[in-house]
CSV table of C-alpha atoms in Angstrom, one decimal:
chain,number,residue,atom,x,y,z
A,17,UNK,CA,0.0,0.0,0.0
A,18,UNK,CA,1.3,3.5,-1.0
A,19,UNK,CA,2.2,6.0,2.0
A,20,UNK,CA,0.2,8.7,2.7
A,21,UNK,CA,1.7,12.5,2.6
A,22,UNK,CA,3.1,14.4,-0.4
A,23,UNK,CA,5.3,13.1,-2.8
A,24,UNK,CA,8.4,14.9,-4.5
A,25,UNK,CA,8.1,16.8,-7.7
A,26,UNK,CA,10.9,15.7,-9.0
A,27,UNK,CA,13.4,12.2,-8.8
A,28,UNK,CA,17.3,12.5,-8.8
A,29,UNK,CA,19.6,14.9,-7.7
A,30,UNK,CA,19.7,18.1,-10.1
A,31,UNK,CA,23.3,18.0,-11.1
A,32,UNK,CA,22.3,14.9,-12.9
A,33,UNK,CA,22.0,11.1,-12.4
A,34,UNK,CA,24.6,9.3,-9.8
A,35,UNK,CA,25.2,5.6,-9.2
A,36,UNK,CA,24.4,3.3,-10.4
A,37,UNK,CA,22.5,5.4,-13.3
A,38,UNK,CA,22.5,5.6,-15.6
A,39,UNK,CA,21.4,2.0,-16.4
A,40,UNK,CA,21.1,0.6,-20.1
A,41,UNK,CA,18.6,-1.6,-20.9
A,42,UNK,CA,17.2,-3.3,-24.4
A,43,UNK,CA,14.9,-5.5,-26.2
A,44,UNK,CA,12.3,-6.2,-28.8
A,45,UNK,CA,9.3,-4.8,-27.7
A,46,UNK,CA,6.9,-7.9,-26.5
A,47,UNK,CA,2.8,-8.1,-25.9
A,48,UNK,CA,2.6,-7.9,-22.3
A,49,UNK,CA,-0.3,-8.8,-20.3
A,50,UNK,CA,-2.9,-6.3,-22.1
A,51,UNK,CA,-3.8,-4.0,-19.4
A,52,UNK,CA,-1.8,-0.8,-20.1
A,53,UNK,CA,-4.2,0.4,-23.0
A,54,UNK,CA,-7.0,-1.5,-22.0
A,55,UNK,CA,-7.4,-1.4,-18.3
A,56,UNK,CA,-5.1,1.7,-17.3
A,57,UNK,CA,-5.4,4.1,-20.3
A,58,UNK,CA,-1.8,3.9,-20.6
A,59,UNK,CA,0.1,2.4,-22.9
A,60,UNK,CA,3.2,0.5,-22.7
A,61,UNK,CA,5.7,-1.3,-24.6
A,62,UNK,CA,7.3,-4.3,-22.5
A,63,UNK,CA,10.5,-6.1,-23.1
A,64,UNK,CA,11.5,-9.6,-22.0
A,65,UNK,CA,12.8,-9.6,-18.6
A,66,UNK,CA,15.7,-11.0,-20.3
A,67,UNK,CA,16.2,-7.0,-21.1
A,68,UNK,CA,17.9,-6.7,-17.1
A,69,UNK,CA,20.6,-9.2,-18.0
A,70,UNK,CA,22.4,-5.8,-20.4
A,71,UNK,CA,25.0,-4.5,-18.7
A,72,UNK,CA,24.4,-6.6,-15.8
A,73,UNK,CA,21.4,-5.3,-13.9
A,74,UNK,CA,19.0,-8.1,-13.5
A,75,UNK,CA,19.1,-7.6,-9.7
A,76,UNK,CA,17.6,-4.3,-9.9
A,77,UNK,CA,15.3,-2.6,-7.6
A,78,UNK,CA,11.6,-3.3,-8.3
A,79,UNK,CA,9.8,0.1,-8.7
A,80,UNK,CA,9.2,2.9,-10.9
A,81,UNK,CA,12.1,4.7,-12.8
A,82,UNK,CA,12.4,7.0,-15.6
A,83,UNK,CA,14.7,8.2,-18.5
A,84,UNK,CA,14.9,8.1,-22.3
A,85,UNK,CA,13.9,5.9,-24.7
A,86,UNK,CA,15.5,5.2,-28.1
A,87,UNK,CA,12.6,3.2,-30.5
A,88,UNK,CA,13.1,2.1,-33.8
A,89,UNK,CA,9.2,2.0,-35.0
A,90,UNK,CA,10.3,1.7,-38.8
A,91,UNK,CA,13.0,-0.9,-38.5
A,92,UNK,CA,12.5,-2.0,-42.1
A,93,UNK,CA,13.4,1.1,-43.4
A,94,UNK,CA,17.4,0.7,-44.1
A,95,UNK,CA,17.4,4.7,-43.2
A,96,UNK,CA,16.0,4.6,-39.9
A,97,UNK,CA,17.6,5.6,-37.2
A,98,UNK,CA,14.9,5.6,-34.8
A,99,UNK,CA,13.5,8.2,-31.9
A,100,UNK,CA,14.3,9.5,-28.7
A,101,UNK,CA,11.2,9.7,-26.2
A,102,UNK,CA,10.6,10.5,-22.7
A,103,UNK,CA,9.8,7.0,-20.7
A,104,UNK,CA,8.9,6.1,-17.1
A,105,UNK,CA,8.5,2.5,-16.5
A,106,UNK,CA,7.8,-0.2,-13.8
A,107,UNK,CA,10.0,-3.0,-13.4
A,108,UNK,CA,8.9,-5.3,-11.1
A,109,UNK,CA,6.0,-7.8,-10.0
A,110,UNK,CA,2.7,-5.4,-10.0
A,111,UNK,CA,1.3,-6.7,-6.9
A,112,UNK,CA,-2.1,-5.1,-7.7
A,113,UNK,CA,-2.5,-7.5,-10.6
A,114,UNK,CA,-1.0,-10.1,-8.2
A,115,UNK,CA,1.8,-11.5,-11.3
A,116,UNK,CA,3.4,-14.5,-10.8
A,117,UNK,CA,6.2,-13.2,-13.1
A,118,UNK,CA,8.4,-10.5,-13.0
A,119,UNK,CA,8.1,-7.7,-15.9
A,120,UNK,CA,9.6,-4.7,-17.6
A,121,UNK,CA,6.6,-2.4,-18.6
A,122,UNK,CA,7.8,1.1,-20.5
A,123,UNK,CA,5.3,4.0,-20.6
A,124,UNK,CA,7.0,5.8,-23.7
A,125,UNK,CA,5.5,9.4,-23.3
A,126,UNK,CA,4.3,9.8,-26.6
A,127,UNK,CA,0.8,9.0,-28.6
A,128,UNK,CA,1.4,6.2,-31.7
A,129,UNK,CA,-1.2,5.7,-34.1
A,130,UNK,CA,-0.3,1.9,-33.7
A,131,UNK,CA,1.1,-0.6,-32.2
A,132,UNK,CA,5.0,-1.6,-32.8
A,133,UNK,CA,5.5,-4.9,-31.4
A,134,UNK,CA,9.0,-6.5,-32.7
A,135,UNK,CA,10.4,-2.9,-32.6
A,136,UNK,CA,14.1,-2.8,-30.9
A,137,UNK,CA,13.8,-0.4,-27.6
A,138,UNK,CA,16.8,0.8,-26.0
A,139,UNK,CA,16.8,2.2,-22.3
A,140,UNK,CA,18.6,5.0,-20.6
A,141,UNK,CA,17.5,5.1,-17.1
A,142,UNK,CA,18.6,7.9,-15.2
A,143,UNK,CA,16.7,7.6,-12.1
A,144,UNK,CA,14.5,5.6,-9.7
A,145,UNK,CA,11.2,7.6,-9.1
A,146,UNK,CA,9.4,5.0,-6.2
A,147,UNK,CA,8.9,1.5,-4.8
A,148,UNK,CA,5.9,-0.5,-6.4
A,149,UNK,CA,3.1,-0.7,-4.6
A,150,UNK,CA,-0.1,-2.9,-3.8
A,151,UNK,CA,-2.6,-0.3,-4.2
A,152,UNK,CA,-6.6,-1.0,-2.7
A,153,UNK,CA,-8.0,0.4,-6.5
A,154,UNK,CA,-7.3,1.1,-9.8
A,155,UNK,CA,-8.0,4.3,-9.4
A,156,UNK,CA,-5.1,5.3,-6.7
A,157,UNK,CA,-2.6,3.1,-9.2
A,158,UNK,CA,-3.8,5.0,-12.3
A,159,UNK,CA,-3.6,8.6,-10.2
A,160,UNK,CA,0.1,7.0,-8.9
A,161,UNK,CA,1.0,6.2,-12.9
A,162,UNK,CA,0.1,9.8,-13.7
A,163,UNK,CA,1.7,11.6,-11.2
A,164,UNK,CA,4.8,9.3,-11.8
A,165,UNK,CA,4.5,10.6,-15.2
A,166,UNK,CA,4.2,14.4,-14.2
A,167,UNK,CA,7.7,13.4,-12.1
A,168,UNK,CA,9.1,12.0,-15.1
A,169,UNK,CA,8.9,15.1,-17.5
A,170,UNK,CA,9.7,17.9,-14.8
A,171,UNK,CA,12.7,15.7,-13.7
A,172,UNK,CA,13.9,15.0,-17.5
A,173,UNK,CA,13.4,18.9,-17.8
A,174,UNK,CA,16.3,19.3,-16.2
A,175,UNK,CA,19.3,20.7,-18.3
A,176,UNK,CA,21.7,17.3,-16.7
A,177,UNK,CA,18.9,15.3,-17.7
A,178,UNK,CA,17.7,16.8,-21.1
A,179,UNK,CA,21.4,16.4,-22.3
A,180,UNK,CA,21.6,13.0,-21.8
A,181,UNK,CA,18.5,12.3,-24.2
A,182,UNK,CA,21.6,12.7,-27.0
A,183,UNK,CA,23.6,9.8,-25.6
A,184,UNK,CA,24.3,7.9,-29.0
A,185,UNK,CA,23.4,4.3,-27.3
A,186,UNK,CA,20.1,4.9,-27.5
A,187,UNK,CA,19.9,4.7,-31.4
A,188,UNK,CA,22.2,2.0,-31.9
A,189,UNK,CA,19.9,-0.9,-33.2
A,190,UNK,CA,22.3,-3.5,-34.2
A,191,UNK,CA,21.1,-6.6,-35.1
A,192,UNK,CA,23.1,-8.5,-32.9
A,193,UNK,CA,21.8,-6.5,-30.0
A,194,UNK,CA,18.2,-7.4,-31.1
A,195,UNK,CA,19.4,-11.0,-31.5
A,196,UNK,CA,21.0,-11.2,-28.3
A,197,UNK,CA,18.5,-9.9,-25.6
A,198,UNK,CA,14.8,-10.9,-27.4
A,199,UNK,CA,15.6,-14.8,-27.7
């Protein structure tokens, strides 16, 4: 159950992200367990928990982080280089829905006419926002998502932040990488 009392604005020091962020995650994007859109009114794009094994961070935190997300929605194009957007995502075992598995859910902060499943996502995260909660309605966890979505964008506002939305990993879909992580 979520505390009571006011939460902070914004996540992460101001002079930018300190250990251990940044953190770099990636992965094909994957159908999840079809309750972002349809249940919550937000949408995400998961990757396979296989994702935490880049650059080592499988044993990280459960809770709710943020950062920048690289997507390439057009991957047959030979010219794409894919998109930077603003992301806040839940890693962890959403103990509202009760899983019995462990997931990597990515809100990308942008409207898509459609869905992009088997598009390569990379992961910046640059900060840890909150703990995941059990929550008593879906009401409280879909006012928590949105004001950990109002955190998100004033924290990646930030000029330390802001820059780091340039950091060339991001659109690097190599087709290793793709191979690697997704199987």
């Amino acid at each position: 159950m979520r505390p009571d009392g006011r939460r902070p604005l914004t996540a992460g020091p101001d002079e930018g992200p300190q250990a251990p962020f940044p953190l770099k995650l990636n992965g094909k994007v994957i159908k999840g367990f079809g309750r972002g859109s349809k249940d919550l009114g937000i949408a995400t794009a998961n990757i396979p928990i296989s994702g935490l094994t880049v650059g080592g961070n499988e044993d990280v935190e459960s809770g709710v982080y943020y950062g920048w997300a690289g997507l390439n929605v057009d991957a047959a194009a030979e010219s794409s280089k894919g998109t930077v957007f603003p992301m806040v995502m839940s890693i962890g075992w959403n103990p509202f829905y009760k899983n019995t598995v462990r997931s990597v859910e990515v809100h990308i902060m942008h409207k898509f006419p459609k869905d992009f499943y088997g598009a390569h996502m990379n992961l910046l995260i640059l900060g840890f926002i909150r703990p995941e909660y059990d929550y008593v309605s879906k009401e409280s966890l879909i006012e928590d998502i949105n004001f950990d979505i109002d955190v998100t964008r004033r924290s990646l506002a930030r000029d330390s932040y802001e820059r780091l939305k340039t950091d060339p990993y991001l659109l690097v879909f190599a087709e290793e990488e793709i191979n690697d992580v997704a199987s």
